[in-house]
Every structure is written in C-alpha cells, then in structure tokens.
PDB file of N, CA and C in Angstrom:
ATOM      1  N   UNK A  63     -97.545-184.042 -97.035  1.00  0.00           N
ATOM      2  CA  UNK A  63     -97.138-183.728 -95.658  1.00  0.00           C
ATOM      3  C   UNK A  63     -98.309-183.979 -94.723  1.00  0.00           C
ATOM      4  N   UNK A  64     -98.028-184.564 -93.611  1.00  0.00           N
ATOM      5  CA  UNK A  64     -99.033-184.845 -92.596  1.00  0.00           C
ATOM      6  C   UNK A  64     -99.472-183.548 -91.927  1.00  0.00           C
ATOM      7  N   UNK A  65    -100.687-183.550 -91.391  1.00  0.00           N
ATOM      8  CA  UNK A  65    -101.141-182.383 -90.639  1.00  0.00           C
ATOM      9  C   UNK A  65    -100.401-182.333 -89.300  1.00  0.00           C
ATOM     10  N   UNK A  66    -100.332-181.153 -88.745  1.00  0.00           N
ATOM     11  CA  UNK A  66     -99.638-180.986 -87.463  1.00  0.00           C
ATOM     12  C   UNK A  66    -100.296-181.821 -86.379  1.00  0.00           C
ATOM     13  N   UNK A  67    -101.620-181.875 -86.369  1.00  0.00           N
ATOM     14  CA  UNK A  67    -102.299-182.664 -85.333  1.00  0.00           C
ATOM     15  C   UNK A  67    -101.971-184.152 -85.469  1.00  0.00           C
ATOM     16  N   UNK A  68    -101.846-184.640 -86.706  1.00  0.00           N
ATOM     17  CA  UNK A  68    -101.466-186.038 -86.929  1.00  0.00           C
ATOM     18  C   UNK A  68    -100.048-186.289 -86.430  1.00  0.00           C
ATOM     19  N   UNK A  69     -99.149-185.363 -86.731  1.00  0.00           N
ATOM     20  CA  UNK A  69     -97.758-185.493 -86.295  1.00  0.00           C
ATOM     21  C   UNK A  69     -97.676-185.532 -84.773  1.00  0.00           C
ATOM     22  N   UNK A  70     -98.427-184.664 -84.112  1.00  0.00           N
ATOM     23  CA  UNK A  70     -98.387-184.611 -82.648  1.00  0.00           C
ATOM     24  C   UNK A  70     -98.960-185.867 -82.006  1.00  0.00           C
ATOM     25  N   UNK A  71     -99.916-186.515 -82.662  1.00  0.00           N
ATOM     26  CA  UNK A  71    -100.531-187.724 -82.103  1.00  0.00           C
ATOM     27  C   UNK A  71     -99.688-188.976 -82.335  1.00  0.00           C
ATOM     28  N   UNK A  72     -98.871-188.966 -83.377  1.00  0.00           N
ATOM     29  CA  UNK A  72     -98.077-190.140 -83.748  1.00  0.00           C
ATOM     30  C   UNK A  72     -96.644-189.946 -83.250  1.00  0.00           C
ATOM     31  N   UNK A  73     -96.315-190.549 -82.121  1.00  0.00           N
ATOM     32  CA  UNK A  73     -95.012-190.321 -81.487  1.00  0.00           C
ATOM     33  C   UNK A  73     -93.846-190.751 -82.370  1.00  0.00           C
ATOM     34  N   UNK A  74     -93.995-191.863 -83.109  1.00  0.00           N
ATOM     35  CA  UNK A  74     -92.913-192.297 -84.001  1.00  0.00           C
ATOM     36  C   UNK A  74     -92.692-191.281 -85.119  1.00  0.00           C
ATOM     37  N   UNK A  75     -93.761-190.792 -85.693  1.00  0.00           N
ATOM     38  CA  UNK A  75     -93.665-189.788 -86.749  1.00  0.00           C
ATOM     39  C   UNK A  75     -93.066-188.497 -86.201  1.00  0.00           C
ATOM     40  N   UNK A  76     -93.533-188.066 -85.034  1.00  0.00           N
ATOM     41  CA  UNK A  76     -93.010-186.853 -84.403  1.00  0.00           C
ATOM     42  C   UNK A  76     -91.517-186.998 -84.136  1.00  0.00           C
ATOM     43  N   UNK A  77     -91.111-188.149 -83.629  1.00  0.00           N
ATOM     44  CA  UNK A  77     -89.698-188.391 -83.351  1.00  0.00           C
ATOM     45  C   UNK A  77     -88.876-188.344 -84.636  1.00  0.00           C
ATOM     46  N   UNK A  78     -89.374-188.954 -85.689  1.00  0.00           N
ATOM     47  CA  UNK A  78     -88.667-188.962 -86.965  1.00  0.00           C
ATOM     48  C   UNK A  78     -88.514-187.548 -87.528  1.00  0.00           C
ATOM     49  N   UNK A  79     -89.580-186.779 -87.488  1.00  0.00           N
ATOM     50  CA  UNK A  79     -89.544-185.408 -88.006  1.00  0.00           C
ATOM     51  C   UNK A  79     -88.607-184.542 -87.178  1.00  0.00           C
ATOM     52  N   UNK A  80     -88.679-184.672 -85.859  1.00  0.00           N
ATOM     53  CA  UNK A  80     -87.806-183.842 -85.025  1.00  0.00           C
ATOM     54  C   UNK A  80     -86.340-184.249 -85.174  1.00  0.00           C
ATOM     55  N   UNK A  81     -86.071-185.512 -85.444  1.00  0.00           N
ATOM     56  CA  UNK A  81     -84.677-185.934 -85.688  1.00  0.00           C
ATOM     57  C   UNK A  81     -84.140-185.295 -86.972  1.00  0.00           C
ATOM     58  N   UNK A  82     -84.980-185.241 -88.011  1.00  0.00           N
ATOM     59  CA  UNK A  82     -84.567-184.581 -89.254  1.00  0.00           C
ATOM     60  C   UNK A  82     -84.313-183.095 -89.016  1.00  0.00           C
ATOM     61  N   UNK A  83     -85.218-182.450 -88.300  1.00  0.00           N
ATOM     62  CA  UNK A  83     -85.051-181.031 -87.983  1.00  0.00           C
ATOM     63  C   UNK A  83     -83.783-180.818 -87.164  1.00  0.00           C
ATOM     64  N   UNK A  84     -83.600-181.655 -86.158  1.00  0.00           N
ATOM     65  CA  UNK A  84     -82.443-181.559 -85.268  1.00  0.00           C
ATOM     66  C   UNK A  84     -81.146-181.661 -86.072  1.00  0.00           C
ATOM     67  N   UNK A  85     -81.078-182.637 -86.964  1.00  0.00           N
ATOM     68  CA  UNK A  85     -79.876-182.825 -87.785  1.00  0.00           C
ATOM     69  C   UNK A  85     -79.597-181.618 -88.664  1.00  0.00           C
ATOM     70  N   UNK A  86     -80.649-181.006 -89.189  1.00  0.00           N
ATOM     71  CA  UNK A  86     -80.478-179.826 -90.042  1.00  0.00           C
ATOM     72  C   UNK A  86     -79.974-178.624 -89.247  1.00  0.00           C
ATOM     73  N   UNK A  87     -80.369-178.519 -87.991  1.00  0.00           N
ATOM     74  CA  UNK A  87     -79.976-177.381 -87.149  1.00  0.00           C
ATOM     75  C   UNK A  87     -78.610-177.602 -86.512  1.00  0.00           C
ATOM     76  N   UNK A  88     -78.274-178.841 -86.198  1.00  0.00           N
ATOM     77  CA  UNK A  88     -76.991-179.182 -85.562  1.00  0.00           C
ATOM     78  C   UNK A  88     -75.880-179.131 -86.614  1.00  0.00           C
ATOM     79  N   UNK A  89     -75.479-177.918 -86.966  1.00  0.00           N
ATOM     80  CA  UNK A  89     -74.561-177.700 -88.083  1.00  0.00           C
ATOM     81  C   UNK A  89     -73.191-178.340 -87.894  1.00  0.00           C
ATOM     82  N   UNK A  90     -72.718-178.415 -86.665  1.00  0.00           N
ATOM     83  CA  UNK A  90     -71.398-179.008 -86.423  1.00  0.00           C
ATOM     84  C   UNK A  90     -71.477-180.507 -86.111  1.00  0.00           C
ATOM     85  N   UNK A  91     -72.687-181.056 -86.156  1.00  0.00           N
ATOM     86  CA  UNK A  91     -72.918-182.492 -85.928  1.00  0.00           C
ATOM     87  C   UNK A  91     -72.360-182.971 -84.594  1.00  0.00           C
ATOM     88  N   UNK A  92     -72.479-182.124 -83.577  1.00  0.00           N
ATOM     89  CA  UNK A  92     -71.981-182.463 -82.241  1.00  0.00           C
ATOM     90  C   UNK A  92     -72.943-183.360 -81.468  1.00  0.00           C
ATOM     91  N   UNK A  93     -74.178-183.468 -81.953  1.00  0.00           N
ATOM     92  CA  UNK A  93     -75.186-184.231 -81.226  1.00  0.00           C
ATOM     93  C   UNK A  93     -76.013-183.379 -80.291  1.00  0.00           C
ATOM     94  N   UNK A  94     -75.696-182.089 -80.234  1.00  0.00           N
ATOM     95  CA  UNK A  94     -76.461-181.114 -79.451  1.00  0.00           C
ATOM     96  C   UNK A  94     -76.622-179.844 -80.275  1.00  0.00           C
ATOM     97  N   UNK A  95     -77.674-179.094 -80.000  1.00  0.00           N
ATOM     98  CA  UNK A  95     -77.875-177.803 -80.649  1.00  0.00           C
ATOM     99  C   UNK A  95     -77.381-176.726 -79.703  1.00  0.00           C
ATOM    100  N   UNK A  96     -76.361-176.009 -80.154  1.00  0.00           N
ATOM    101  CA  UNK A  96     -75.794-174.927 -79.355  1.00  0.00           C
ATOM    102  C   UNK A  96     -76.609-173.655 -79.565  1.00  0.00           C
ATOM    103  N   UNK A  97     -76.402-172.694 -78.694  1.00  0.00           N
ATOM    104  CA  UNK A  97     -77.157-171.440 -78.750  1.00  0.00           C
ATOM    105  C   UNK A  97     -77.042-170.776 -80.119  1.00  0.00           C
ATOM    106  N   UNK A  98     -75.847-170.726 -80.686  1.00  0.00           N
ATOM    107  CA  UNK A  98     -75.675-170.065 -81.987  1.00  0.00           C
ATOM    108  C   UNK A  98     -76.442-170.793 -83.085  1.00  0.00           C
ATOM    109  N   UNK A  99     -76.473-172.115 -83.027  1.00  0.00           N
ATOM    110  CA  UNK A  99     -77.220-172.901 -84.012  1.00  0.00           C
ATOM    111  C   UNK A  99     -78.718-172.671 -83.850  1.00  0.00           C
ATOM    112  N   UNK A 100     -79.179-172.635 -82.609  1.00  0.00           N
ATOM    113  CA  UNK A 100     -80.595-172.401 -82.347  1.00  0.00           C
ATOM    114  C   UNK A 100     -80.998-171.004 -82.801  1.00  0.00           C
ATOM    115  N   UNK A 101     -80.156-170.020 -82.539  1.00  0.00           N
ATOM    116  CA  UNK A 101     -80.456-168.642 -82.938  1.00  0.00           C
ATOM    117  C   UNK A 101     -80.582-168.540 -84.455  1.00  0.00           C
ATOM    118  N   UNK A 102     -79.667-169.172 -85.191  1.00  0.00           N
ATOM    119  CA  UNK A 102     -79.740-169.153 -86.656  1.00  0.00           C
ATOM    120  C   UNK A 102     -81.050-169.762 -87.140  1.00  0.00           C
ATOM    121  N   UNK A 103     -81.399-170.910 -86.592  1.00  0.00           N
ATOM    122  CA  UNK A 103     -82.623-171.595 -87.011  1.00  0.00           C
ATOM    123  C   UNK A 103     -83.865-170.781 -86.670  1.00  0.00           C
ATOM    124  N   UNK A 104     -83.912-170.237 -85.463  1.00  0.00           N
ATOM    125  CA  UNK A 104     -85.083-169.462 -85.041  1.00  0.00           C
ATOM    126  C   UNK A 104     -85.208-168.166 -85.845  1.00  0.00           C
ATOM    127  N   UNK A 105     -84.082-167.586 -86.257  1.00  0.00           N
ATOM    128  CA  UNK A 105     -84.106-166.378 -87.085  1.00  0.00           C
ATOM    129  C   UNK A 105     -84.698-166.687 -88.454  1.00  0.00           C
ATOM    130  N   UNK A 106     -84.293-167.795 -89.045  1.00  0.00           N
ATOM    131  CA  UNK A 106     -84.840-168.204 -90.342  1.00  0.00           C
ATOM    132  C   UNK A 106     -86.341-168.458 -90.227  1.00  0.00           C
ATOM    133  N   UNK A 107     -86.743-169.182 -89.191  1.00  0.00           N
ATOM    134  CA  UNK A 107     -88.167-169.486 -88.993  1.00  0.00           C
ATOM    135  C   UNK A 107     -88.962-168.205 -88.800  1.00  0.00           C
ATOM    136  N   UNK A 108     -88.459-167.299 -87.985  1.00  0.00           N
ATOM    137  CA  UNK A 108     -89.162-166.036 -87.727  1.00  0.00           C
ATOM    138  C   UNK A 108     -89.354-165.258 -89.024  1.00  0.00           C
ATOM    139  N   UNK A 109     -88.326-165.181 -89.830  1.00  0.00           N
ATOM    140  CA  UNK A 109     -88.442-164.461 -91.111  1.00  0.00           C
ATOM    141  C   UNK A 109     -89.446-165.130 -92.031  1.00  0.00           C
ATOM    142  N   UNK A 110     -89.441-166.450 -92.055  1.00  0.00           N
ATOM    143  CA  UNK A 110     -90.361-167.193 -92.918  1.00  0.00           C
ATOM    144  C   UNK A 110     -91.819-166.933 -92.565  1.00  0.00           C
ATOM    145  N   UNK A 111     -92.091-166.752 -91.283  1.00  0.00           N
ATOM    146  CA  UNK A 111     -93.486-166.545 -90.872  1.00  0.00           C
ATOM    147  C   UNK A 111     -93.802-165.080 -90.595  1.00  0.00           C
ATOM    148  N   UNK A 112     -92.865-164.186 -90.946  1.00  0.00           N
ATOM    149  CA  UNK A 112     -93.119-162.755 -90.840  1.00  0.00           C
ATOM    150  C   UNK A 112     -93.063-162.196 -89.435  1.00  0.00           C
ATOM    151  N   UNK A 113     -92.237-162.771 -88.587  1.00  0.00           N
ATOM    152  CA  UNK A 113     -92.095-162.284 -87.218  1.00  0.00           C
ATOM    153  C   UNK A 113     -90.670-161.788 -87.002  1.00  0.00           C
ATOM    154  N   UNK A 114     -90.489-161.047 -85.909  1.00  0.00           N
ATOM    155  CA  UNK A 114     -89.149-160.606 -85.533  1.00  0.00           C
ATOM    156  C   UNK A 114     -88.388-161.772 -84.914  1.00  0.00           C
ATOM    157  N   UNK A 115     -87.080-161.853 -85.169  1.00  0.00           N
ATOM    158  CA  UNK A 115     -86.276-162.907 -84.528  1.00  0.00           C
ATOM    159  C   UNK A 115     -86.221-162.708 -83.013  1.00  0.00           C
ATOM    160  N   UNK A 116     -85.951-163.783 -82.311  1.00  0.00           N
ATOM    161  CA  UNK A 116     -85.810-163.703 -80.859  1.00  0.00           C
ATOM    162  C   UNK A 116     -84.594-162.864 -80.495  1.00  0.00           C
ATOM    163  N   UNK A 117     -84.733-162.080 -79.448  1.00  0.00           N
ATOM    164  CA  UNK A 117     -83.577-161.354 -78.920  1.00  0.00           C
ATOM    165  C   UNK A 117     -82.698-162.350 -78.164  1.00  0.00           C
ATOM    166  N   UNK A 118     -81.471-161.935 -77.858  1.00  0.00           N
ATOM    167  CA  UNK A 118     -80.591-162.808 -77.074  1.00  0.00           C
ATOM    168  C   UNK A 118     -81.199-163.123 -75.710  1.00  0.00           C
ATOM    169  N   UNK A 119     -81.878-162.142 -75.104  1.00  0.00           N
ATOM    170  CA  UNK A 119     -82.510-162.376 -73.802  1.00  0.00           C
ATOM    171  C   UNK A 119     -83.635-163.404 -73.922  1.00  0.00           C
ATOM    172  N   UNK A 120     -84.444-163.313 -74.985  1.00  0.00           N
ATOM    173  CA  UNK A 120     -85.519-164.281 -75.182  1.00  0.00           C
ATOM    174  C   UNK A 120     -84.947-165.676 -75.428  1.00  0.00           C
ATOM    175  N   UNK A 121     -83.898-165.736 -76.220  1.00  0.00           N
ATOM    176  CA  UNK A 121     -83.265-167.018 -76.503  1.00  0.00           C
ATOM    177  C   UNK A 121     -82.662-167.623 -75.239  1.00  0.00           C
ATOM    178  N   UNK A 122     -81.999-166.790 -74.434  1.00  0.00           N
ATOM    179  CA  UNK A 122     -81.447-167.266 -73.157  1.00  0.00           C
ATOM    180  C   UNK A 122     -82.552-167.782 -72.241  1.00  0.00           C
ATOM    181  N   UNK A 123     -83.686-167.084 -72.220  1.00  0.00           N
ATOM    182  CA  UNK A 123     -84.817-167.515 -71.399  1.00  0.00           C
ATOM    183  C   UNK A 123     -85.363-168.853 -71.859  1.00  0.00           C
ATOM    184  N   UNK A 124     -85.482-169.023 -73.176  1.00  0.00           N
ATOM    185  CA  UNK A 124     -85.967-170.293 -73.716  1.00  0.00           C
ATOM    186  C   UNK A 124     -84.996-171.421 -73.391  1.00  0.00           C
ATOM    187  N   UNK A 125     -83.714-171.163 -73.558  1.00  0.00           N
ATOM    188  CA  UNK A 125     -82.712-172.189 -73.238  1.00  0.00           C
ATOM    189  C   UNK A 125     -82.738-172.555 -71.760  1.00  0.00           C
ATOM    190  N   UNK A 126     -82.920-171.566 -70.901  1.00  0.00           N
ATOM    191  CA  UNK A 126     -82.961-171.835 -69.458  1.00  0.00           C
ATOM    192  C   UNK A 126     -84.101-172.784 -69.111  1.00  0.00           C
ATOM    193  N   UNK A 127     -85.218-172.650 -69.804  1.00  0.00           N
ATOM    194  CA  UNK A 127     -86.381-173.509 -69.548  1.00  0.00           C
ATOM    195  C   UNK A 127     -86.187-174.887 -70.176  1.00  0.00           C
ATOM    196  N   UNK A 128     -85.690-174.930 -71.398  1.00  0.00           N
ATOM    197  CA  UNK A 128     -85.610-176.179 -72.154  1.00  0.00           C
ATOM    198  C   UNK A 128     -84.398-177.039 -71.818  1.00  0.00           C
ATOM    199  N   UNK A 129     -83.309-176.420 -71.424  1.00  0.00           N
ATOM    200  CA  UNK A 129     -82.048-177.123 -71.174  1.00  0.00           C
ATOM    201  C   UNK A 129     -82.103-177.822 -69.814  1.00  0.00           C
ATOM    202  N   UNK A 130     -82.709-179.000 -69.804  1.00  0.00           N
ATOM    203  CA  UNK A 130     -82.965-179.708 -68.548  1.00  0.00           C
ATOM    204  C   UNK A 130     -81.695-180.140 -67.825  1.00  0.00           C
ATOM    205  N   UNK A 131     -80.632-180.449 -68.566  1.00  0.00           N
ATOM    206  CA  UNK A 131     -79.406-180.904 -67.904  1.00  0.00           C
ATOM    207  C   UNK A 131     -78.411-179.773 -67.642  1.00  0.00           C
ATOM    208  N   UNK A 132     -78.751-178.551 -68.062  1.00  0.00           N
ATOM    209  CA  UNK A 132     -77.939-177.384 -67.745  1.00  0.00           C
ATOM    210  C   UNK A 132     -76.602-177.285 -68.464  1.00  0.00           C
ATOM    211  N   UNK A 133     -76.451-177.978 -69.598  1.00  0.00           N
ATOM    212  CA  UNK A 133     -75.170-177.928 -70.310  1.00  0.00           C
ATOM    213  C   UNK A 133     -75.077-176.780 -71.320  1.00  0.00           C
ATOM    214  N   UNK A 134     -76.129-175.969 -71.419  1.00  0.00           N
ATOM    215  CA  UNK A 134     -76.110-174.826 -72.326  1.00  0.00           C
ATOM    216  C   UNK A 134     -76.445-175.164 -73.762  1.00  0.00           C
ATOM    217  N   UNK A 135     -76.846-176.408 -74.009  1.00  0.00           N
ATOM    218  CA  UNK A 135     -77.189-176.879 -75.347  1.00  0.00           C
ATOM    219  C   UNK A 135     -78.473-177.700 -75.271  1.00  0.00           C
ATOM    220  N   UNK A 136     -79.075-177.951 -76.429  1.00  0.00           N
ATOM    221  CA  UNK A 136     -80.278-178.777 -76.460  1.00  0.00           C
ATOM    222  C   UNK A 136     -79.964-180.147 -77.034  1.00  0.00           C
ATOM    223  N   UNK A 137     -80.326-181.170 -76.297  1.00  0.00           N
ATOM    224  CA  UNK A 137     -80.275-182.539 -76.805  1.00  0.00           C
ATOM    225  C   UNK A 137     -81.518-182.748 -77.667  1.00  0.00           C
ATOM    226  N   UNK A 138     -81.590-183.890 -78.330  1.00  0.00           N
ATOM    227  CA  UNK A 138     -82.784-184.161 -79.136  1.00  0.00           C
ATOM    228  C   UNK A 138     -84.038-184.184 -78.266  1.00  0.00           C
ATOM    229  N   UNK A 139     -83.974-184.800 -77.109  1.00  0.00           N
ATOM    230  CA  UNK A 139     -85.168-184.875 -76.247  1.00  0.00           C
ATOM    231  C   UNK A 139     -85.590-183.487 -75.769  1.00  0.00           C
ATOM    232  N   UNK A 140     -84.636-182.619 -75.487  1.00  0.00           N
ATOM    233  CA  UNK A 140     -84.965-181.246 -75.079  1.00  0.00           C
ATOM    234  C   UNK A 140     -85.531-180.463 -76.264  1.00  0.00           C
ATOM    235  N   UNK A 141     -84.980-180.693 -77.453  1.00  0.00           N
ATOM    236  CA  UNK A 141     -85.450-180.035 -78.671  1.00  0.00           C
ATOM    237  C   UNK A 141     -86.889-180.432 -78.986  1.00  0.00           C
ATOM    238  N   UNK A 142     -87.228-181.699 -78.732  1.00  0.00           N
ATOM    239  CA  UNK A 142     -88.595-182.162 -78.987  1.00  0.00           C
ATOM    240  C   UNK A 142     -89.617-181.370 -78.176  1.00  0.00           C
ATOM    241  N   UNK A 143     -89.257-180.975 -76.978  1.00  0.00           N
ATOM    242  CA  UNK A 143     -90.158-180.175 -76.138  1.00  0.00           C
ATOM    243  C   UNK A 143     -90.438-178.841 -76.816  1.00  0.00           C
ATOM    244  N   UNK A 144     -89.405-178.218 -77.362  1.00  0.00           N
ATOM    245  CA  UNK A 144     -89.556-176.951 -78.073  1.00  0.00           C
ATOM    246  C   UNK A 144     -90.444-177.111 -79.299  1.00  0.00           C
ATOM    247  N   UNK A 145     -90.176-178.122 -80.099  1.00  0.00           N
ATOM    248  CA  UNK A 145     -90.954-178.334 -81.325  1.00  0.00           C
ATOM    249  C   UNK A 145     -92.412-178.627 -80.995  1.00  0.00           C
ATOM    250  N   UNK A 146     -92.650-179.452 -79.987  1.00  0.00           N
ATOM    251  CA  UNK A 146     -94.033-179.756 -79.603  1.00  0.00           C
ATOM    252  C   UNK A 146     -94.763-178.475 -79.203  1.00  0.00           C
ATOM    253  N   UNK A 147     -94.115-177.638 -78.411  1.00  0.00           N
ATOM    254  CA  UNK A 147     -94.733-176.377 -77.980  1.00  0.00           C
ATOM    255  C   UNK A 147     -95.019-175.475 -79.180  1.00  0.00           C
ATOM    256  N   UNK A 148     -94.082-175.402 -80.121  1.00  0.00           N
ATOM    257  CA  UNK A 148     -94.297-174.583 -81.317  1.00  0.00           C
ATOM    258  C   UNK A 148     -95.434-175.134 -82.167  1.00  0.00           C
ATOM    259  N   UNK A 149     -95.449-176.444 -82.382  1.00  0.00           N
ATOM    260  CA  UNK A 149     -96.510-177.064 -83.183  1.00  0.00           C
ATOM    261  C   UNK A 149     -97.879-176.871 -82.539  1.00  0.00           C
ATOM    262  N   UNK A 150     -97.932-176.946 -81.224  1.00  0.00           N
ATOM    263  CA  UNK A 150     -99.220-176.803 -80.533  1.00  0.00           C
ATOM    264  C   UNK A 150     -99.786-175.393 -80.647  1.00  0.00           C
ATOM    265  N   UNK A 151     -98.939-174.405 -80.943  1.00  0.00           N
ATOM    266  CA  UNK A 151     -99.432-173.036 -81.102  1.00  0.00           C
ATOM    267  C   UNK A 151     -99.950-172.768 -82.510  1.00  0.00           C
ATOM    268  N   UNK A 152     -99.663-173.669 -83.444  1.00  0.00           N
ATOM    269  CA  UNK A 152    -100.096-173.476 -84.839  1.00  0.00           C
ATOM    270  C   UNK A 152    -101.519-173.926 -85.053  1.00  0.00           C
TER     271      UNK A 152
END
C-alpha cells in the first residue's frame, strides 16, 4: 500500500483509490453517495479507529459543506474533497 502522502501527491492514484472507495460506499450503485450510505461508511470508519460515529447534525453539517450542487448527495468529485481532507489529517 502506498503512503498517504504519496497518494495525495499522485492525482491519478488518488482518483483511482477514491473511485474504489466511492463504489464500495455507493451501495445502490446510483452514482451518488446518499446520506444513509455516507452515515454507514462513516460509522464503520469511526469504529475502526476507535472514535464515536458522527451525529446526524454533524453529518448534515458535513453534507452542507461538501454537497456543492445541493442535491443532498455526494458525487465522486464531492467525495474526493472529503477523502482528501480526511487523509490530510492523518
């Protein structure tokens, strides 16, 4: 596995990894990540790293910031912003 800093510097690699992540989270294969899908994924991640899951208010706040087109879901490009921010905190 590549280091996080390598992934962040290599846009093609970052895009490929985020597409795989996106596909795994987009359970209904709609092409967008809905709030319920994002909540499930974030809950699993939080448990894996020993943190509390996001509350509905926190999730709504994150969606409000990330959902650039206002459709209530995350596209792949919007999801990449979230992943980049998470990776940069590691």
